[in-house]
Amino acid sequence: MAEELMNLEWSLLVPSVQELVSQRLEKVPRRYIKEDVEDPITNRSDPFLRIPLVDRTKLVNPDTRDTELHKLQYASKDWGVFQLINHGASDEVLRNMKKQNQDFFNHPLQEKKQYAQKPASIEGYGQAFVISEDQQLEWCDMIFLKALPIHNRMLHFWPQHPQEFRVTLERYAEEIMSNGIHRAPDHIAVVNKWKEKLSVVTFCYPGENAEIGPASKLIKSEGRALYKTLTSAEYFHRFYNQKLGGDRSIDTLKNRMP
């Protein structure tokens, strides 16, 4: 089953954005052109619109757990995102993780291509969620690596330069179910054409045989589950086969109501 699950993670190979820039093309390739879509912009000057803070130490303290769980419930239901504080990961590890990633992407293209994705795989340097030859592509490059469990690591994709990359990633990895109630937001970044953006995103996977579905306590009184229950392998098959810019994988899991 482990081998089968790994095979569910795949993406078609496409040129990196840096590679396209180095070619000095006369015009932008069609696949990278997007229509002007006016996304709603939040008024960031509003003092009442602040991302909720959740304190991990209060979640594990019996005297403060209930109050902090209510804050976590509110953040998950009404915001779909929160900032975790007192999480135990040291500032040094977080700074080093960001620095090593930035240093890797600053390396020459030919060096990064040593860790390029292989056909029918998502691990390595490249892009994700590319499932057809004509879909629109994102203006970004990424490196996708598995850190834990250790037996899933594919070290030939782990950069050896910068020299501290592997050690830093290992330290970072070591430190670091609702029924339509908790929101599942898209990973959206606010960017501009003058400044690049670096994200270090960490995904936590359940075991491949684990079931993912609505928590029984959160199913509403009529007893109807809004979402299907799938194994982890079934869910990630849908997740990694979604098209960039298409329907979200979670929306395809909704049960049809009469």
Coordinates of N, CA and C in Angstrom, one line a residue, residues 9-11 112-128 141-146 154-159:
E9 N 1.1 10.4 -6.1 CA 1.7 11.8 -6.1 C 2.4 12.0 -7.4
W10 N 1.9 12.7 -8.3 CA 2.5 12.9 -9.6 C 2.2 14.3 -10.2
S11 N 3.0 14.7 -11.2 CA 2.7 16.0 -11.8 C 3.5 15.9 -13.1
K112 N 20.1 23.7 -9.5 CA 18.8 23.3 -9.0 C 18.2 22.2 -9.8
K113 N 18.5 22.1 -11.1 CA 18.0 21.1 -12.0 C 18.5 19.7 -11.6
Q114 N 19.6 19.6 -10.8 CA 20.1 18.3 -10.4 C 19.1 17.6 -9.5
Y115 N 18.2 18.4 -8.9 CA 17.1 17.9 -8.0 C 15.7 18.0 -8.6
A116 N 15.7 18.1 -10.0 CA 14.4 18.2 -10.7 C 13.5 17.0 -10.5
Q117 N 12.2 17.2 -10.6 CA 11.3 16.1 -10.5 C 11.5 15.1 -11.6
K118 N 11.2 13.9 -11.4 CA 11.2 12.9 -12.4 C 9.8 12.7 -13.0
P119 N 9.7 12.1 -14.2 CA 8.4 11.8 -14.7 C 7.5 11.0 -13.8
A120 N 6.2 11.4 -13.7 CA 5.2 10.8 -12.8 C 5.6 10.8 -11.4
S121 N 6.2 12.0 -11.0 CA 6.5 12.2 -9.5 C 6.3 13.6 -9.2
I122 N 6.1 13.9 -7.9 CA 6.0 15.3 -7.5 C 7.1 15.7 -6.6
E123 N 8.0 14.8 -6.2 CA 9.1 15.2 -5.3 C 10.2 15.8 -6.1
G124 N 10.9 16.8 -5.5 CA 12.0 17.5 -6.2 C 11.6 18.9 -6.6
Y125 N 12.4 19.4 -7.4 CA 12.3 20.8 -7.9 C 11.5 20.9 -9.1
G126 N 10.4 21.7 -9.1 CA 9.5 21.9 -10.2 C 8.2 22.5 -9.9
Q127 N 7.1 22.0 -10.4 CA 5.8 22.5 -10.1 C 4.9 21.3 -9.7
A128 N 3.7 21.6 -9.1 CA 2.8 20.5 -8.7 C 1.4 20.8 -9.3
D141 N 8.1 28.4 -8.7 CA 8.9 27.2 -8.7 C 8.9 26.7 -7.2
M142 N 9.0 25.4 -7.1 CA 9.0 24.8 -5.7 C 9.9 23.7 -5.6
I143 N 10.2 23.3 -4.4 CA 10.9 22.0 -4.1 C 10.0 21.3 -3.1
F144 N 9.6 20.1 -3.5 CA 8.7 19.2 -2.6 C 9.5 18.1 -2.1
L145 N 9.6 18.0 -0.8 CA 10.4 17.0 -0.1 C 9.6 16.3 1.0
K146 N 9.8 15.0 1.2 CA 9.2 14.3 2.4 C 10.2 14.2 3.4
M154 N 13.5 10.6 0.2 CA 14.2 10.3 -1.0 C 15.4 11.3 -1.1
L155 N 16.5 10.9 -0.5 CA 17.6 11.9 -0.2 C 18.2 12.4 -1.5
H156 N 18.1 11.7 -2.6 CA 18.7 12.2 -3.8 C 18.0 13.5 -4.3
F157 N 16.8 13.8 -3.7 CA 16.1 15.1 -4.0 C 16.5 16.2 -3.0
W158 N 17.2 15.8 -1.9 CA 17.5 16.8 -0.9 C 18.8 17.5 -1.3
P159 N 18.7 18.8 -1.5 CA 19.9 19.6 -2.0 C 21.1 19.4 -1.1

